[in-house]
XYZ file of N, CA and C in Angstrom:
543
model
N -43.816 53.938 -19.606
C -43.348 55.158 -20.248
C -43.691 55.179 -21.739
N -43.637 54.027 -22.384
C -43.908 53.982 -23.819
C -45.294 54.506 -24.164
N -46.261 54.280 -23.284
C -47.625 54.748 -23.560
C -47.750 56.270 -23.452
N -46.758 56.934 -22.883
C -46.762 58.400 -22.788
C -46.248 59.069 -24.068
N -45.744 58.264 -24.991
C -45.185 58.774 -26.245
C -46.213 58.587 -27.357
N -46.532 59.691 -28.057
C -47.547 59.601 -29.110
C -46.997 58.957 -30.382
N -45.717 59.194 -30.677
C -45.104 58.541 -31.839
C -43.587 58.606 -31.730
N -42.928 57.639 -32.341
C -41.469 57.586 -32.378
C -41.005 58.381 -33.595
N -40.028 59.262 -33.369
C -39.468 60.054 -34.470
C -38.200 59.398 -35.004
N -37.311 58.972 -34.084
C -36.065 58.317 -34.469
C -35.931 57.024 -33.667
N -35.834 55.920 -34.378
C -35.747 54.613 -33.734
C -34.358 54.398 -33.141
N -34.257 53.366 -32.325
C -32.974 53.004 -31.735
C -31.936 52.737 -32.825
N -32.326 52.050 -33.890
C -31.393 51.732 -34.972
C -30.995 52.982 -35.753
N -31.944 53.873 -36.010
C -31.620 55.126 -36.711
C -30.628 55.960 -35.898
N -30.820 56.003 -34.592
C -29.897 56.741 -33.726
C -28.507 56.121 -33.776
N -28.432 54.804 -33.651
C -27.132 54.115 -33.673
C -26.413 54.355 -35.001
N -27.135 54.273 -36.099
C -26.527 54.463 -37.420
C -26.001 55.888 -37.588
N -26.802 56.865 -37.181
C -26.391 58.264 -37.379
C -25.231 58.633 -36.456
N -25.242 58.164 -35.221
C -24.135 58.443 -34.292
C -22.848 57.820 -34.823
N -22.925 56.627 -35.405
C -21.740 55.991 -35.995
C -21.198 56.829 -37.149
N -22.090 57.390 -37.968
C -21.664 58.261 -39.069
C -20.994 59.527 -38.536
N -21.551 60.104 -37.498
C -20.961 61.307 -36.904
C -19.586 60.998 -36.327
N -19.450 59.854 -35.655
C -18.156 59.447 -35.096
C -17.115 59.256 -36.180
N -17.510 58.678 -37.303
C -16.582 58.492 -38.424
C -16.146 59.837 -38.998
N -17.070 60.794 -39.088
C -16.728 62.127 -39.595
C -15.760 62.836 -38.652
N -15.994 62.734 -37.353
C -15.094 63.350 -36.371
C -13.719 62.700 -36.446
N -13.672 61.381 -36.548
C -12.402 60.669 -36.672
C -11.627 61.180 -37.882
N -12.288 61.294 -39.001
C -11.657 61.778 -40.235
C -11.161 63.222 -40.078
N -12.019 64.078 -39.538
C -11.701 65.508 -39.447
C -10.621 65.827 -38.415
N -10.570 65.070 -37.333
C -9.643 65.378 -36.244
C -8.380 64.529 -36.244
N -8.256 63.574 -37.137
C -7.048 62.735 -37.186
C -5.766 63.561 -37.294
N -5.732 64.618 -38.125
C -4.488 65.401 -38.236
C -4.083 66.150 -36.959
N -5.018 66.402 -36.059
C -4.706 67.188 -34.852
C -4.877 66.385 -33.564
N -5.045 65.095 -33.695
C -5.325 64.261 -32.516
C -4.239 64.353 -31.456
N -2.988 64.538 -31.876
C -1.883 64.630 -30.911
C -1.934 65.906 -30.074
N -2.661 66.910 -30.540
C -2.779 68.170 -29.794
C -3.782 68.062 -28.649
N -4.582 67.031 -28.656
C -5.545 66.815 -27.580
C -6.952 67.201 -27.970
N -7.848 66.247 -27.834
C -9.263 66.466 -28.130
C -10.048 66.226 -26.845
N -10.886 67.190 -26.502
C -11.732 67.069 -25.325
C -13.183 67.143 -25.781
N -13.940 66.105 -25.480
C -15.379 66.144 -25.729
C -16.054 66.582 -24.443
N -16.931 67.546 -24.558
C -17.640 68.084 -23.406
C -19.124 67.763 -23.565
N -19.649 67.066 -22.587
C -21.070 66.754 -22.577
C -21.789 67.734 -21.676
N -22.924 68.166 -22.154
C -23.784 68.990 -21.325
C -24.735 68.027 -20.608
N -24.524 67.904 -19.284
C -25.342 66.984 -18.494
C -26.745 67.545 -18.314
N -27.692 66.752 -18.129
C -27.631 65.322 -18.123
C -28.024 64.767 -19.474
N -28.760 65.553 -20.226
C -29.345 65.059 -21.468
C -28.379 64.504 -22.482
N -27.212 65.088 -22.621
C -26.282 64.678 -23.674
C -25.365 63.532 -23.263
N -25.447 63.066 -22.038
C -24.522 62.032 -21.562
C -24.644 60.739 -22.365
N -25.847 60.315 -22.672
C -26.041 59.081 -23.440
C -25.499 59.262 -24.851
N -25.827 60.379 -25.472
C -25.329 60.671 -26.815
C -23.802 60.712 -26.833
N -23.188 61.419 -25.871
C -21.734 61.514 -25.880
C -21.083 60.159 -25.656
N -21.635 59.332 -24.806
C -21.055 58.003 -24.582
C -21.052 57.199 -25.877
N -22.159 57.216 -26.592
C -22.228 56.483 -27.859
C -21.325 57.113 -28.914
N -21.298 58.441 -28.963
C -20.444 59.130 -29.938
C -18.972 58.865 -29.661
N -18.583 58.899 -28.395
C -17.184 58.647 -28.031
C -16.739 57.264 -28.478
N -17.614 56.281 -28.328
C -17.279 54.918 -28.765
C -17.155 54.813 -30.280
N -17.748 55.749 -31.008
C -17.697 55.733 -32.471
C -16.500 56.514 -33.027
N -15.758 57.187 -32.168
C -14.585 57.965 -32.587
C -13.341 57.109 -32.377
N -12.557 56.973 -33.422
C -11.373 56.110 -33.363
C -10.096 56.927 -33.180
N -10.134 57.822 -32.213
C -8.995 58.665 -31.846
C -8.957 58.765 -30.327
N -7.779 59.092 -29.762
C -7.759 59.332 -28.316
C -8.519 60.619 -27.993
N -9.437 60.529 -27.075
C -10.193 61.706 -26.639
C -10.293 61.696 -25.124
N -10.459 62.864 -24.584
C -10.757 63.010 -23.166
C -12.214 63.426 -23.075
N -12.909 62.891 -22.109
C -14.314 63.236 -21.915
C -14.458 64.039 -20.627
N -15.221 65.120 -20.710
C -15.492 65.933 -19.535
C -16.952 66.365 -19.584
N -17.404 66.907 -18.478
C -18.825 67.199 -18.337
C -19.051 68.560 -17.711
N -20.103 69.210 -18.181
C -20.597 70.427 -17.555
C -22.077 70.221 -17.289
N -22.551 70.838 -16.257
C -23.990 70.859 -16.003
C -24.426 72.306 -16.031
N -25.361 72.587 -16.902
C -25.939 73.921 -16.994
C -27.444 73.773 -16.917
N -28.095 74.815 -16.498
C -29.540 74.751 -16.359
C -30.182 75.979 -16.961
N -31.221 75.736 -17.752
C -32.057 76.837 -18.220
C -33.517 76.409 -18.282
N -33.806 75.168 -17.920
C -35.166 74.653 -18.007
C -35.842 74.455 -16.657
N -35.111 73.968 -15.661
C -35.772 73.551 -14.424
C -36.644 72.348 -14.738
N -37.873 72.333 -14.240
C -38.792 71.236 -14.552
C -39.825 71.645 -15.592
N -39.595 72.764 -16.278
C -40.557 73.232 -17.263
C -40.330 72.648 -18.634
N -41.239 72.971 -19.535
C -41.167 72.480 -20.901
C -40.481 73.484 -21.821
N -40.281 74.710 -21.362
C -39.630 75.740 -22.171
C -38.450 76.306 -21.406
N -37.426 76.752 -22.162
C -36.247 77.339 -21.547
C -36.620 78.614 -20.810
N -36.022 78.806 -19.647
C -36.272 80.019 -18.879
C -35.480 81.196 -19.425
N -34.447 80.923 -20.233
C -33.599 81.973 -20.770
C -32.468 82.364 -19.836
N -32.509 81.917 -18.594
C -31.457 82.198 -17.623
C -30.581 80.952 -17.525
N -29.283 81.113 -17.807
C -28.373 79.975 -17.813
C -27.497 80.033 -16.571
N -27.395 78.897 -15.887
C -26.529 78.795 -14.720
C -25.602 77.602 -14.910
N -24.315 77.770 -14.570
C -23.387 76.638 -14.568
C -23.490 75.973 -13.213
N -23.899 74.709 -13.236
C -24.047 73.944 -12.003
C -22.809 73.106 -11.713
N -22.098 72.676 -12.794
C -20.846 71.929 -12.666
C -19.951 72.351 -13.811
N -18.733 72.769 -13.487
C -17.793 73.220 -14.505
C -16.877 72.068 -14.909
N -16.088 72.307 -15.949
C -15.133 71.313 -16.433
C -14.075 70.998 -15.389
N -13.584 69.787 -15.427
C -12.433 69.401 -14.616
C -11.155 69.548 -15.430
N -11.263 69.484 -16.744
C -10.108 69.524 -17.650
C -9.734 70.943 -18.030
N -8.454 71.124 -18.280
C -7.951 72.374 -18.851
C -8.139 72.267 -20.367
N -8.754 73.262 -20.985
C -9.001 73.185 -22.432
C -8.184 74.183 -23.244
N -7.377 74.999 -22.603
C -6.552 75.963 -23.324
C -5.651 75.232 -24.316
N -5.711 75.653 -25.581
C -4.872 75.068 -26.622
C -5.300 73.690 -27.100
N -6.434 73.223 -26.641
C -6.920 71.892 -27.037
C -8.138 72.029 -27.950
N -8.431 70.969 -28.666
C -9.584 70.949 -29.562
C -10.792 70.449 -28.783
N -11.826 71.281 -28.721
C -13.000 70.980 -27.910
C -14.201 70.740 -28.818
N -14.890 69.646 -28.545
C -16.134 69.328 -29.243
C -17.227 69.250 -28.188
N -18.204 70.126 -28.281
C -19.342 70.078 -27.372
C -20.330 69.056 -27.926
N -20.643 68.051 -27.133
C -21.659 67.071 -27.501
C -22.971 67.517 -26.869
N -23.881 67.961 -27.705
C -25.153 68.501 -27.240
C -26.283 67.576 -27.683
N -27.263 67.398 -26.817
C -28.375 66.527 -27.186
C -29.310 67.193 -28.178
N -29.682 68.443 -27.909
C -30.633 69.108 -28.783
C -30.382 70.606 -28.815
N -30.412 71.153 -29.998
C -30.348 72.603 -30.184
C -31.781 73.063 -30.397
N -32.313 73.719 -29.384
C -33.705 74.173 -29.398
C -33.683 75.686 -29.631
N -33.782 76.476 -28.586
C -33.671 77.929 -28.748
C -32.226 78.323 -29.037
N -31.286 77.524 -28.534
C -29.867 77.810 -28.712
C -29.298 78.736 -27.659
N -30.117 79.237 -26.754
C -29.641 80.202 -25.757
C -28.609 79.582 -24.818
N -28.884 78.371 -24.359
C -27.947 77.708 -23.458
C -26.631 77.422 -24.168
N -26.700 76.877 -25.365
C -25.492 76.551 -26.119
C -24.711 77.806 -26.479
N -25.386 78.866 -26.832
C -24.718 80.132 -27.147
C -23.931 80.640 -25.940
N -24.538 80.584 -24.770
C -23.860 80.984 -23.540
C -22.647 80.092 -23.281
N -22.840 78.785 -23.414
C -21.777 77.824 -23.147
C -20.600 78.022 -24.100
N -20.886 78.241 -25.366
C -19.817 78.445 -26.349
C -19.009 79.704 -26.033
N -19.683 80.752 -25.659
C -18.984 81.997 -25.296
C -18.095 81.763 -24.073
N -18.626 81.042 -23.099
C -17.874 80.732 -21.887
C -16.633 79.910 -22.218
N -16.783 78.850 -23.003
C -15.645 77.986 -23.339
C -14.648 78.696 -24.256
N -15.124 79.508 -25.172
C -14.224 80.238 -26.076
C -13.313 81.173 -25.280
N -13.800 81.699 -24.173
C -12.982 82.596 -23.350
C -11.803 81.870 -22.704
N -11.833 80.542 -22.724
C -10.755 79.746 -22.145
C -9.675 79.398 -23.174
N -9.773 79.937 -24.355
C -8.760 79.852 -25.415
C -8.465 78.423 -25.903
N -9.505 77.677 -26.309
C -9.215 76.371 -26.906
C -8.613 76.563 -28.294
N -7.923 75.541 -28.805
C -7.389 75.602 -30.170
C -8.535 75.675 -31.167
N -9.605 74.966 -30.896
C -10.819 75.034 -31.711
C -12.002 74.656 -30.832
N -13.169 75.080 -31.252
C -14.398 74.788 -30.524
C -15.487 74.497 -31.547
N -15.995 73.283 -31.525
C -17.040 72.864 -32.450
C -18.181 72.232 -31.683
N -19.312 72.085 -32.372
C -20.499 71.498 -31.771
C -20.916 70.266 -32.562
N -21.192 69.195 -31.833
C -21.823 67.997 -32.394
C -23.161 67.863 -31.677
N -24.235 68.179 -32.370
C -25.558 68.077 -31.759
C -26.315 66.918 -32.389
N -26.941 66.144 -31.561
C -27.723 65.030 -32.074
C -28.937 65.544 -32.831
N -29.609 66.544 -32.256
C -30.847 67.056 -32.837
C -30.815 68.560 -32.967
N -31.386 69.051 -34.041
C -31.579 70.485 -34.217
C -33.042 70.701 -34.546
N -33.738 71.406 -33.655
C -35.160 71.661 -33.868
C -35.353 72.718 -34.946
N -36.423 72.574 -35.675
C -36.808 73.566 -36.675
C -37.657 74.624 -35.970
N -36.995 75.673 -35.481
C -37.721 76.753 -34.817
C -37.360 78.073 -35.478
N -38.291 79.019 -35.407
C -38.064 80.328 -36.032
C -37.110 81.192 -35.216
N -37.216 81.128 -33.907
C -36.447 82.028 -33.044
C -35.240 81.311 -32.442
N -34.407 80.718 -33.287
C -33.248 79.976 -32.795
C -31.996 80.851 -32.921
N -31.157 80.796 -31.913
C -29.888 81.531 -31.961
C -29.070 81.042 -33.158
N -28.265 81.921 -33.710
C -27.451 81.589 -34.876
C -26.198 80.846 -34.419
N -26.279 79.523 -34.438
C -25.173 78.681 -33.982
C -24.810 77.716 -35.102
N -23.525 77.691 -35.431
C -23.043 76.761 -36.450
C -22.674 75.452 -35.764
N -23.310 74.400 -36.193
C -22.994 73.060 -35.683
C -22.224 72.327 -36.775
N -21.006 71.976 -36.476
C -20.198 71.259 -37.475
C -20.776 69.875 -37.753
N -21.344 69.264 -36.725
C -21.920 67.924 -36.852
C -23.352 67.946 -36.312
N -24.298 67.594 -37.165
C -25.700 67.538 -36.768
C -26.244 66.162 -37.121
N -26.856 65.519 -36.139
C -27.430 64.203 -36.370
C -28.689 64.261 -37.206
N -29.693 64.943 -36.684
C -30.992 65.018 -37.349
C -31.611 66.390 -37.149
N -32.389 66.829 -38.127
C -33.320 67.939 -37.939
C -34.570 67.298 -37.344
N -35.202 67.988 -36.410
C -36.403 67.405 -35.818
C -37.503 68.461 -35.739
N -38.747 67.999 -35.670
C -39.865 68.945 -35.609
C -39.875 69.702 -34.285
N -40.536 70.837 -34.289
C -40.659 71.663 -33.095
C -41.790 71.117 -32.223
N -41.512 69.972 -31.626
C -42.454 69.314 -30.726
C -41.680 68.938 -29.463
N -42.410 68.588 -28.409
C -41.745 68.220 -27.161
C -41.358 66.752 -27.245
N -40.057 66.502 -27.326
C -39.571 65.150 -27.533
C -38.800 64.645 -26.314
N -38.809 63.324 -26.165
C -38.146 62.670 -25.036
C -37.463 61.402 -25.532
N -36.581 60.877 -24.685
C -35.891 59.628 -24.980
C -34.440 59.864 -25.334
N -33.629 58.810 -25.225
C -32.203 58.840 -25.561
C -31.510 60.028 -24.872
N -31.828 60.226 -23.604
C -31.225 61.298 -22.809
C -32.121 62.498 -22.612
N -33.043 62.724 -23.516
C -33.953 63.870 -23.409
C -35.061 63.539 -22.408
N -35.400 64.520 -21.580
C -36.348 64.244 -20.508
C -37.472 65.254 -20.444
N -38.435 64.921 -19.645
C -39.404 65.869 -19.125
C -39.463 65.608 -17.629
N -39.102 66.605 -16.837
C -39.088 66.506 -15.369
C -38.316 65.262 -14.912
N -37.155 65.027 -15.556
C -36.227 63.940 -15.230
C -36.761 62.545 -15.560
N -37.803 62.444 -16.351
C -38.327 61.143 -16.767
C -38.079 60.947 -18.262
N -38.106 59.712 -18.696
C -38.043 59.296 -20.100
C -36.639 59.280 -20.701
N -35.607 59.679 -19.971
C -34.248 59.699 -20.530
C -33.809 58.316 -21.017
N -34.290 57.275 -20.364
C -33.818 55.934 -20.655
C -34.571 55.235 -21.787
N -35.476 55.916 -22.450
C -36.096 55.323 -23.639
C -35.015 55.168 -24.707
N -34.975 54.057 -25.423
C -33.902 53.834 -26.403
C -34.121 54.546 -27.728
N -35.237 55.211 -27.884
C -35.604 55.937 -29.099
C -35.955 57.374 -28.722
N -36.241 58.199 -29.716
C -36.716 59.565 -29.468
C -38.142 59.654 -29.999
N -39.034 60.108 -29.120
C -40.437 60.208 -29.498
C -41.066 61.485 -28.985
N -42.266 61.735 -29.447
C -43.023 62.921 -29.060
C -43.832 62.597 -27.805
N -43.660 63.404 -26.782
C -44.405 63.244 -25.538
C -45.814 63.771 -25.742
N -46.799 63.029 -25.259
C -48.187 63.455 -25.383
C -48.370 64.792 -24.660
N -48.964 65.783 -25.341
C -49.088 67.135 -24.758
C -49.811 67.179 -23.420
N -50.782 66.327 -23.192
C -51.514 66.374 -21.936
C -50.635 66.069 -20.730
N -49.444 65.540 -20.960
C -48.552 65.211 -19.858
C -47.689 66.389 -19.407
N -47.559 67.419 -20.237
C -46.732 68.559 -19.834
C -47.448 69.900 -19.901
N -48.677 69.918 -20.341
C -49.403 71.209 -20.410
C -50.157 71.485 -19.135
């Protein structure tokens, strides 16, 4: 798999350091409301690795839950059609919800998800995204916690995939274009 990556953008150590910083910020920001209940929601499958590491970096009681949504299929670009494949198991009404997202690309999926979760009346709803792509046509989404800005290239690793491959790379790198074009 390593030979399919043209270059590494964020190393394993850079990812670990930044996730630890994000966890410390969440711990600081949510300490006053921790007794009200904090639910971290991972968007499967890509964000599962990020959320697991982020959860370990937060020094507060949290509940972890998962949603599966689809807008990509096996393609390299979002289809724009969002489907919920697996909904939350937890009740989030009156609780503080943090969406752990792997990457904010077009933002269409996250925008849909935020609207859906907001309709369930959480006490607060914030986004912690590991990566935010620099794209011109991105939905206007405020991320309270952002790990890194990244180039508008097709990237894989640390949960990010192409056709369900490369998620287990410990770093984030650029996939060679000939593999997905």
